[in-house]
């Protein structure tokens, strides 16, 4: 604590010689850090893959889905599925530029996701032991999200293994927006457990809270480099409420009103630069922020 205070004073002292006062403030708050233009741009292909999750399987299987597909022109599709009704659309394939297998799940629009995550009857339940062998029974997730992930789990795993072997890679990135982000976060955990030698990461957009504290801790240990990107005052990331026992894993990136992106340390950082602090209740949320834009990309097909 004393060392930290001294460090702040040193930063303050050295900065105030070199920089005007606005710069000094940024230096002191350095634990919440702004992303560079290049760091933001690096998310772009994943953002587009999350958006492509909304395209029907008949168009993702041969990469004929229009603007979303054309924006990632070198993608090699492997499998697609879902009916967009009882099972969200999904696709799996390989991106040679990123040298990663990509898994994407369709999301829902704000009017459909809000009832799922504001329902006071929401149940937390343990993960399916056949899909998630060895995971402690203290780990609990939203029952609807758990069921949605289980619906496509084995088909996704088979497609990922096919893509990994065809393209000689161990890198897998799961992406999605909204409900699709919740399914893809569970997929990332599932794939990392089923294939311990794979290098799995998750990049999600407008992610609701998926599970309890033990779940968030497990995710932090298995997927230490994940990102969940929240746009401005989107209410979805603050739901279901913490009072119901839900906790976000670390890795939040928050798009501020200024369009700057900041990395928020910890789980559910309550700083007003991060979603949990910026949107204290659903009434301070702006539903229209849920679909984007995320660096110019509006989710949808
Ligand atoms: C893609 O597949 C769909 C459904 O099988 C088909 O109707 C369409 O013509 C195909 N498009 C291209 C560009 O191959
Ligand atoms: C962590 O994720 C970011 C964003 O996807 C990526 O640019 C970076 O290379 C990753 N770092 C590691 C160590 O995997
Ligand atoms: C939020 O970020 C700040 C840095 O500004 C950090 O000191 C704090 O521990 C974080 N809070 C949580 C809950 O992780």
Short mmCIF file of C-alpha atoms and ligand atoms in Angstrom, two decimals:
data_model
loop_
_atom_site.label_atom_id
_atom_site.label_comp_id
_atom_site.label_asym_id
_atom_site.label_seq_id
_atom_site.Cartn_x
_atom_site.Cartn_y
_atom_site.Cartn_z
CA UNK A 1 0.00 0.00 0.00
CA UNK A 2 2.74 2.41 1.04
CA UNK A 3 4.84 1.31 -1.91
CA UNK A 4 1.87 1.87 -4.20
CA UNK A 5 1.26 5.36 -2.81
CA UNK A 6 4.92 6.19 -3.23
CA UNK A 7 4.83 4.89 -6.79
CA UNK A 8 1.81 7.08 -7.54
CA UNK A 9 3.58 10.07 -6.08
CA UNK A 10 6.64 9.32 -8.15
CA UNK A 11 4.56 8.95 -11.29
CA UNK A 12 2.76 12.15 -10.41
CA UNK A 13 5.99 13.99 -9.74
CA UNK A 14 7.82 12.82 -12.83
CA UNK A 15 4.79 13.25 -15.08
CA UNK A 16 3.99 16.74 -13.98
CA UNK A 17 7.37 17.93 -15.21
CA UNK A 18 6.94 16.38 -18.61
CA UNK A 19 3.21 16.51 -19.31
CA UNK A 20 0.23 18.79 -18.80
CA UNK A 21 -2.13 17.85 -15.97
CA UNK A 22 -4.61 15.79 -18.04
CA UNK A 23 -1.79 13.38 -18.80
CA UNK A 24 -0.95 13.03 -15.11
CA UNK A 25 -4.48 11.76 -14.40
CA UNK A 26 -4.13 9.07 -17.04
CA UNK A 27 -0.83 7.95 -15.52
CA UNK A 28 -2.36 7.56 -12.05
CA UNK A 29 -5.30 5.53 -13.33
CA UNK A 30 -3.01 3.29 -15.36
CA UNK A 31 -4.51 0.06 -13.98
CA UNK A 32 -7.48 0.64 -16.30
CA UNK A 33 -5.63 1.02 -19.55
CA UNK A 34 -6.68 2.31 -22.95
CA UNK A 35 -6.19 0.02 -25.95
CA UNK A 36 -4.13 1.30 -28.86
CA UNK A 37 -5.61 1.71 -32.32
CA UNK A 38 -3.67 -1.38 -33.40
CA UNK A 39 -5.02 -3.43 -30.47
CA UNK A 40 -8.59 -2.42 -31.34
CA UNK A 41 -8.03 -3.22 -35.02
CA UNK A 42 -6.76 -6.71 -34.09
CA UNK A 43 -10.24 -7.58 -32.80
CA UNK A 44 -11.91 -6.70 -36.12
CA UNK A 45 -11.85 -10.15 -37.82
CA UNK A 46 -13.27 -11.77 -34.65
CA UNK A 47 -15.98 -9.08 -34.42
CA UNK A 48 -16.98 -9.92 -37.99
CA UNK A 49 -17.00 -13.66 -37.22
CA UNK A 50 -19.30 -12.97 -34.25
CA UNK A 51 -21.59 -10.98 -36.56
CA UNK A 52 -21.47 -13.80 -39.15
CA UNK A 53 -22.91 -16.09 -36.46
CA UNK A 54 -26.28 -14.55 -37.38
CA UNK A 55 -26.08 -15.87 -40.98
CA UNK A 56 -27.94 -19.04 -41.91
CA UNK A 57 -25.97 -22.30 -42.15
CA UNK A 58 -26.83 -22.66 -45.86
CA UNK A 59 -24.76 -19.51 -46.48
CA UNK A 60 -21.92 -20.03 -43.98
CA UNK A 61 -21.21 -23.57 -45.19
CA UNK A 62 -20.03 -22.23 -48.56
CA UNK A 63 -19.15 -18.72 -47.33
CA UNK A 64 -21.79 -17.03 -49.49
CA UNK A 65 -23.34 -14.90 -46.70
CA UNK A 66 -22.62 -11.51 -48.25
CA UNK A 67 -20.82 -8.63 -46.52
CA UNK A 68 -19.99 -10.54 -43.31
CA UNK A 69 -18.35 -13.38 -45.25
CA UNK A 70 -16.63 -11.07 -47.75
CA UNK A 71 -15.02 -9.19 -44.84
CA UNK A 72 -13.06 -12.35 -43.90
CA UNK A 73 -12.41 -13.57 -47.46
CA UNK A 74 -9.82 -16.29 -46.77
CA UNK A 75 -12.00 -18.27 -44.31
CA UNK A 76 -12.33 -22.01 -44.96
CA UNK A 77 -15.68 -23.31 -43.61
CA UNK A 78 -15.81 -26.82 -42.14
CA UNK A 79 -19.31 -27.25 -40.66
CA UNK A 80 -22.44 -25.21 -39.95
CA UNK A 81 -25.68 -25.94 -38.15
CA UNK A 82 -28.63 -24.78 -36.09
CA UNK A 83 -32.12 -23.70 -37.12
CA UNK A 84 -32.12 -20.16 -35.71
CA UNK A 85 -35.09 -21.09 -33.53
CA UNK A 86 -34.64 -23.89 -30.98
CA UNK A 87 -30.91 -24.11 -31.80
CA UNK A 88 -28.91 -20.95 -32.57
CA UNK A 89 -27.00 -20.98 -35.88
CA UNK A 90 -23.31 -21.89 -35.60
CA UNK A 91 -20.33 -22.49 -37.83
CA UNK A 92 -16.77 -23.81 -37.54
CA UNK A 93 -13.87 -23.25 -39.92
CA UNK A 94 -10.28 -22.05 -40.28
CA UNK A 95 -8.79 -18.60 -40.73
CA UNK A 96 -5.33 -18.89 -42.34
CA UNK A 97 -4.40 -15.27 -41.53
CA UNK A 98 -5.14 -15.70 -37.83
CA UNK A 99 -3.92 -19.34 -38.03
CA UNK A 100 -6.85 -20.29 -35.80
CA UNK A 101 -9.91 -22.46 -35.95
CA UNK A 102 -12.98 -20.24 -35.44
CA UNK A 103 -16.20 -21.29 -33.69
CA UNK A 104 -19.12 -18.84 -33.83
CA UNK A 105 -22.64 -19.00 -32.39
CA UNK A 106 -25.62 -16.82 -33.29
CA UNK A 107 -26.91 -14.34 -30.70
CA UNK A 108 -30.32 -12.85 -30.15
CA UNK A 109 -31.62 -9.32 -30.31
CA UNK A 110 -32.03 -7.30 -27.15
CA UNK A 111 -35.78 -7.92 -26.85
CA UNK A 112 -35.17 -11.68 -26.80
CA UNK A 113 -32.13 -11.80 -24.52
CA UNK A 114 -33.52 -9.50 -21.81
CA UNK A 115 -36.34 -11.88 -20.71
CA UNK A 116 -33.79 -14.73 -20.48
CA UNK A 117 -31.49 -12.80 -18.14
CA UNK A 118 -33.96 -10.75 -16.08
CA UNK A 119 -36.17 -13.71 -15.16
CA UNK A 120 -36.13 -13.88 -11.35
CA UNK A 121 -36.70 -17.64 -11.61
CA UNK A 122 -33.31 -18.12 -13.27
CA UNK A 123 -31.68 -21.29 -12.07
CA UNK A 124 -27.99 -21.88 -11.66
CA UNK A 125 -27.11 -25.50 -12.36
CA UNK A 126 -23.99 -27.65 -12.49
CA UNK A 127 -22.38 -28.38 -15.85
CA UNK A 128 -23.16 -31.63 -17.69
CA UNK A 129 -20.59 -34.08 -16.29
CA UNK A 130 -20.27 -35.98 -19.58
CA UNK A 131 -19.33 -32.80 -21.46
CA UNK A 132 -17.30 -31.22 -18.64
CA UNK A 133 -15.62 -34.16 -16.86
CA UNK A 134 -13.76 -33.27 -13.67
CA UNK A 135 -15.36 -29.85 -13.16
CA UNK A 136 -16.30 -29.26 -9.52
CA UNK A 137 -20.00 -29.32 -8.64
CA UNK A 138 -19.50 -25.88 -7.05
CA UNK A 139 -19.30 -24.50 -10.62
CA UNK A 140 -22.78 -23.44 -11.71
CA UNK A 141 -24.12 -21.74 -14.83
CA UNK A 142 -27.40 -20.25 -16.07
CA UNK A 143 -29.49 -23.33 -16.94
CA UNK A 144 -30.66 -21.91 -20.29
CA UNK A 145 -27.09 -21.16 -21.41
CA UNK A 146 -25.90 -24.59 -20.27
CA UNK A 147 -28.66 -26.34 -22.25
CA UNK A 148 -28.00 -24.23 -25.36
CA UNK A 149 -24.29 -25.12 -25.31
CA UNK A 150 -25.03 -28.83 -24.75
CA UNK A 151 -27.32 -28.88 -27.84
CA UNK A 152 -24.40 -28.40 -30.27
CA UNK A 153 -21.37 -29.38 -28.16
CA UNK A 154 -20.46 -32.71 -29.74
CA UNK A 155 -21.06 -31.51 -33.31
CA UNK A 156 -18.87 -28.45 -32.65
CA UNK A 157 -16.11 -30.58 -31.09
CA UNK A 158 -16.05 -32.96 -34.07
CA UNK A 159 -15.84 -30.03 -36.52
CA UNK A 160 -13.09 -28.33 -34.49
CA UNK A 161 -11.02 -31.53 -34.41
CA UNK A 162 -11.49 -31.94 -38.18
CA UNK A 163 -10.40 -28.33 -38.79
CA UNK A 164 -7.38 -28.62 -36.44
CA UNK A 165 -6.13 -31.72 -38.18
CA UNK A 166 -6.81 -30.48 -41.74
CA UNK A 167 -4.94 -27.21 -41.08
CA UNK A 168 -2.30 -28.45 -38.61
CA UNK A 169 -3.12 -25.95 -35.88
CA UNK A 170 -3.83 -26.19 -32.17
CA UNK A 171 -5.31 -22.66 -31.92
CA UNK A 172 -9.07 -22.34 -31.49
CA UNK A 173 -10.98 -19.10 -30.93
CA UNK A 174 -14.66 -19.12 -30.01
CA UNK A 175 -16.64 -15.96 -30.69
CA UNK A 176 -20.19 -14.71 -30.38
CA UNK A 177 -22.48 -11.85 -29.48
CA UNK A 178 -25.14 -11.81 -26.75
CA UNK A 179 -26.59 -15.31 -26.24
CA UNK A 180 -24.02 -16.45 -28.82
CA UNK A 181 -21.24 -15.10 -26.57
CA UNK A 182 -22.63 -17.05 -23.60
CA UNK A 183 -22.71 -20.29 -25.64
CA UNK A 184 -19.22 -19.63 -27.03
CA UNK A 185 -17.76 -18.94 -23.57
CA UNK A 186 -19.08 -22.35 -22.45
CA UNK A 187 -17.72 -23.85 -25.70
CA UNK A 188 -14.27 -22.41 -24.95
CA UNK A 189 -14.27 -24.05 -21.52
CA UNK A 190 -15.63 -27.31 -23.01
CA UNK A 191 -13.04 -27.41 -25.82
CA UNK A 192 -10.16 -26.63 -23.43
CA UNK A 193 -11.27 -29.53 -21.18
CA UNK A 194 -11.89 -31.98 -24.05
CA UNK A 195 -8.58 -31.07 -25.79
CA UNK A 196 -6.05 -30.13 -23.09
CA UNK A 197 -3.28 -29.67 -25.66
CA UNK A 198 -5.26 -27.16 -27.71
CA UNK A 199 -4.75 -23.45 -27.22
CA UNK A 200 -8.29 -22.13 -26.78
CA UNK A 201 -9.35 -18.51 -26.46
CA UNK A 202 -12.68 -16.68 -26.35
CA UNK A 203 -13.59 -13.26 -27.76
CA UNK A 204 -17.19 -12.25 -27.03
CA UNK A 205 -19.38 -9.18 -27.45
CA UNK A 206 -22.21 -8.04 -25.16
CA UNK A 207 -21.70 -11.11 -22.96
CA UNK A 208 -24.31 -11.56 -20.21
CA UNK A 209 -23.15 -13.05 -16.90
CA UNK A 210 -23.02 -16.83 -17.46
CA UNK A 211 -22.27 -18.42 -14.08
CA UNK A 212 -21.34 -18.10 -10.43
CA UNK A 213 -18.12 -17.13 -8.66
CA UNK A 214 -16.63 -20.64 -8.96
CA UNK A 215 -17.41 -20.55 -12.70
CA UNK A 216 -15.74 -17.14 -13.14
CA UNK A 217 -12.66 -18.40 -11.25
CA UNK A 218 -12.50 -21.57 -13.40
CA UNK A 219 -12.73 -19.48 -16.57
CA UNK A 220 -9.96 -17.17 -15.31
CA UNK A 221 -7.70 -20.17 -14.75
CA UNK A 222 -8.49 -21.98 -18.04
CA UNK A 223 -8.82 -18.99 -20.39
CA UNK A 224 -6.51 -16.31 -18.96
CA UNK A 225 -6.39 -14.25 -22.16
CA UNK A 226 -10.07 -14.05 -23.06
CA UNK A 227 -11.84 -10.81 -23.98
CA UNK A 228 -15.46 -9.86 -23.49
CA UNK A 229 -16.12 -6.54 -25.16
CA UNK A 230 -18.97 -4.36 -23.93
CA UNK A 231 -20.38 -1.38 -25.81
CA UNK A 232 -21.12 1.79 -23.83
CA UNK A 233 -24.33 1.49 -21.75
CA UNK A 234 -25.43 -1.93 -23.03
CA UNK A 235 -27.51 -3.39 -20.15
CA UNK A 236 -26.94 -7.07 -21.13
CA UNK A 237 -23.44 -7.37 -19.58
CA UNK A 238 -24.78 -6.37 -16.13
CA UNK A 239 -27.37 -9.19 -16.21
CA UNK A 240 -28.27 -11.52 -14.57
CA UNK A 241 -27.64 -9.42 -11.46
CA UNK A 242 -24.77 -10.00 -9.09
CA UNK A 243 -27.35 -10.32 -6.29
CA UNK A 244 -28.47 -13.59 -7.94
CA UNK A 245 -24.94 -14.95 -7.55
CA UNK A 246 -23.69 -14.28 -11.08
CA UNK A 247 -20.09 -13.12 -11.67
CA UNK A 248 -18.19 -12.22 -14.86
CA UNK A 249 -14.76 -13.67 -15.54
CA UNK A 250 -11.88 -11.20 -16.00
CA UNK A 251 -10.99 -9.81 -19.42
CA UNK A 252 -13.56 -7.07 -19.94
CA UNK A 253 -12.85 -4.47 -22.62
CA UNK A 254 -15.27 -1.56 -22.39
CA UNK A 255 -16.06 0.81 -25.25
CA UNK A 256 -16.57 4.22 -23.66
CA UNK A 257 -18.87 7.00 -24.84
CA UNK A 258 -15.79 8.61 -26.40
CA UNK A 259 -15.33 5.40 -28.48
CA UNK A 260 -12.04 4.71 -26.65
CA UNK A 261 -11.62 1.06 -25.58
CA UNK A 262 -10.30 0.34 -22.08
CA UNK A 263 -9.15 -2.93 -20.50
CA UNK A 264 -10.83 -3.42 -17.10
CA UNK A 265 -8.82 -5.50 -14.62
CA UNK A 266 -10.50 -8.11 -12.46
CA UNK A 267 -13.97 -9.65 -12.41
CA UNK A 268 -16.88 -7.18 -12.63
CA UNK A 269 -14.74 -4.09 -12.15
CA UNK A 270 -17.02 -1.50 -10.56
CA UNK A 271 -15.11 1.50 -11.90
CA UNK A 272 -17.42 3.78 -13.89
CA UNK A 273 -15.10 3.21 -16.87
CA UNK A 274 -16.28 -0.43 -16.96
CA UNK A 275 -19.76 -1.93 -17.57
CA UNK A 276 -20.59 -2.93 -14.00
CA UNK A 277 -19.82 0.57 -12.70
CA UNK A 278 -21.04 2.50 -15.75
CA UNK A 279 -24.45 0.75 -15.84
CA UNK A 280 -25.42 0.37 -12.16
CA UNK A 281 -28.99 -0.79 -12.96
CA UNK A 282 -30.93 -1.95 -16.01
CA UNK A 283 -32.68 1.44 -15.96
CA UNK A 284 -29.40 3.20 -16.73
CA UNK A 285 -28.83 0.86 -19.67
CA UNK A 286 -29.31 1.78 -23.34
CA UNK A 287 -30.74 -1.28 -25.10
CA UNK A 288 -29.68 0.04 -28.51
CA UNK A 289 -26.01 -0.19 -27.49
CA UNK A 290 -26.21 -4.00 -27.35
CA UNK A 291 -25.84 -4.62 -31.10
CA UNK A 292 -22.96 -2.17 -31.45
CA UNK A 293 -21.25 -0.58 -33.14
CA UNK A 294 -18.12 -2.45 -32.05
CA UNK A 295 -15.37 -0.51 -33.87
CA UNK A 296 -17.89 0.18 -36.65
CA UNK A 297 -19.42 -3.32 -36.77
CA UNK A 298 -23.16 -3.72 -36.03
CA UNK A 299 -24.00 -7.32 -35.13
CA UNK A 300 -26.31 -9.12 -37.56
CA UNK A 301 -26.47 -10.69 -41.00
C1 LIG B 1 -24.24 -22.09 -51.25
O1 LIG B 1 -25.06 -23.15 -50.82
C2 LIG B 1 -26.44 -22.89 -50.98
C3 LIG B 1 -27.22 -24.00 -50.28
O2 LIG B 1 -26.65 -25.24 -50.49
C4 LIG B 1 -26.76 -22.76 -52.44
O3 LIG B 1 -28.12 -22.47 -52.62
C5 LIG B 1 -25.93 -21.63 -53.02
O4 LIG B 1 -26.11 -21.56 -54.42
C6 LIG B 1 -24.47 -21.82 -52.73
N1 LIG B 1 -23.75 -20.63 -53.12
C7 LIG B 1 -22.56 -20.66 -53.66
C8 LIG B 1 -21.95 -19.31 -53.99
O5 LIG B 1 -21.96 -21.68 -53.89
C1 LIG B 2 -4.23 -12.35 -26.03
O1 LIG B 2 -5.35 -11.95 -26.79
C2 LIG B 2 -5.10 -10.83 -27.60
C3 LIG B 2 -6.42 -10.41 -28.22
O2 LIG B 2 -7.06 -11.47 -28.86
C4 LIG B 2 -4.04 -11.19 -28.63
O3 LIG B 2 -3.78 -10.10 -29.47
C5 LIG B 2 -2.78 -11.63 -27.91
O4 LIG B 2 -1.84 -12.09 -28.86
C6 LIG B 2 -3.08 -12.74 -26.92
N1 LIG B 2 -1.91 -13.01 -26.11
C7 LIG B 2 -1.50 -14.24 -25.86
C8 LIG B 2 -0.31 -14.36 -24.96
O5 LIG B 2 -2.03 -15.23 -26.33
C1 LIG B 3 -10.79 -2.23 -10.98
O1 LIG B 3 -9.68 -1.60 -11.56
C2 LIG B 3 -8.91 -0.89 -10.66
C3 LIG B 3 -7.87 -0.13 -11.42
O2 LIG B 3 -8.32 1.15 -11.70
C4 LIG B 3 -8.28 -1.85 -9.67
O3 LIG B 3 -7.48 -1.16 -8.76
C5 LIG B 3 -9.38 -2.60 -8.96
O4 LIG B 3 -8.83 -3.59 -8.13
C6 LIG B 3 -10.32 -3.25 -9.95
N1 LIG B 3 -11.49 -3.76 -9.27
C7 LIG B 3 -11.83 -5.05 -9.30
C8 LIG B 3 -13.10 -5.40 -8.59
O5 LIG B 3 -11.16 -5.90 -9.82
#
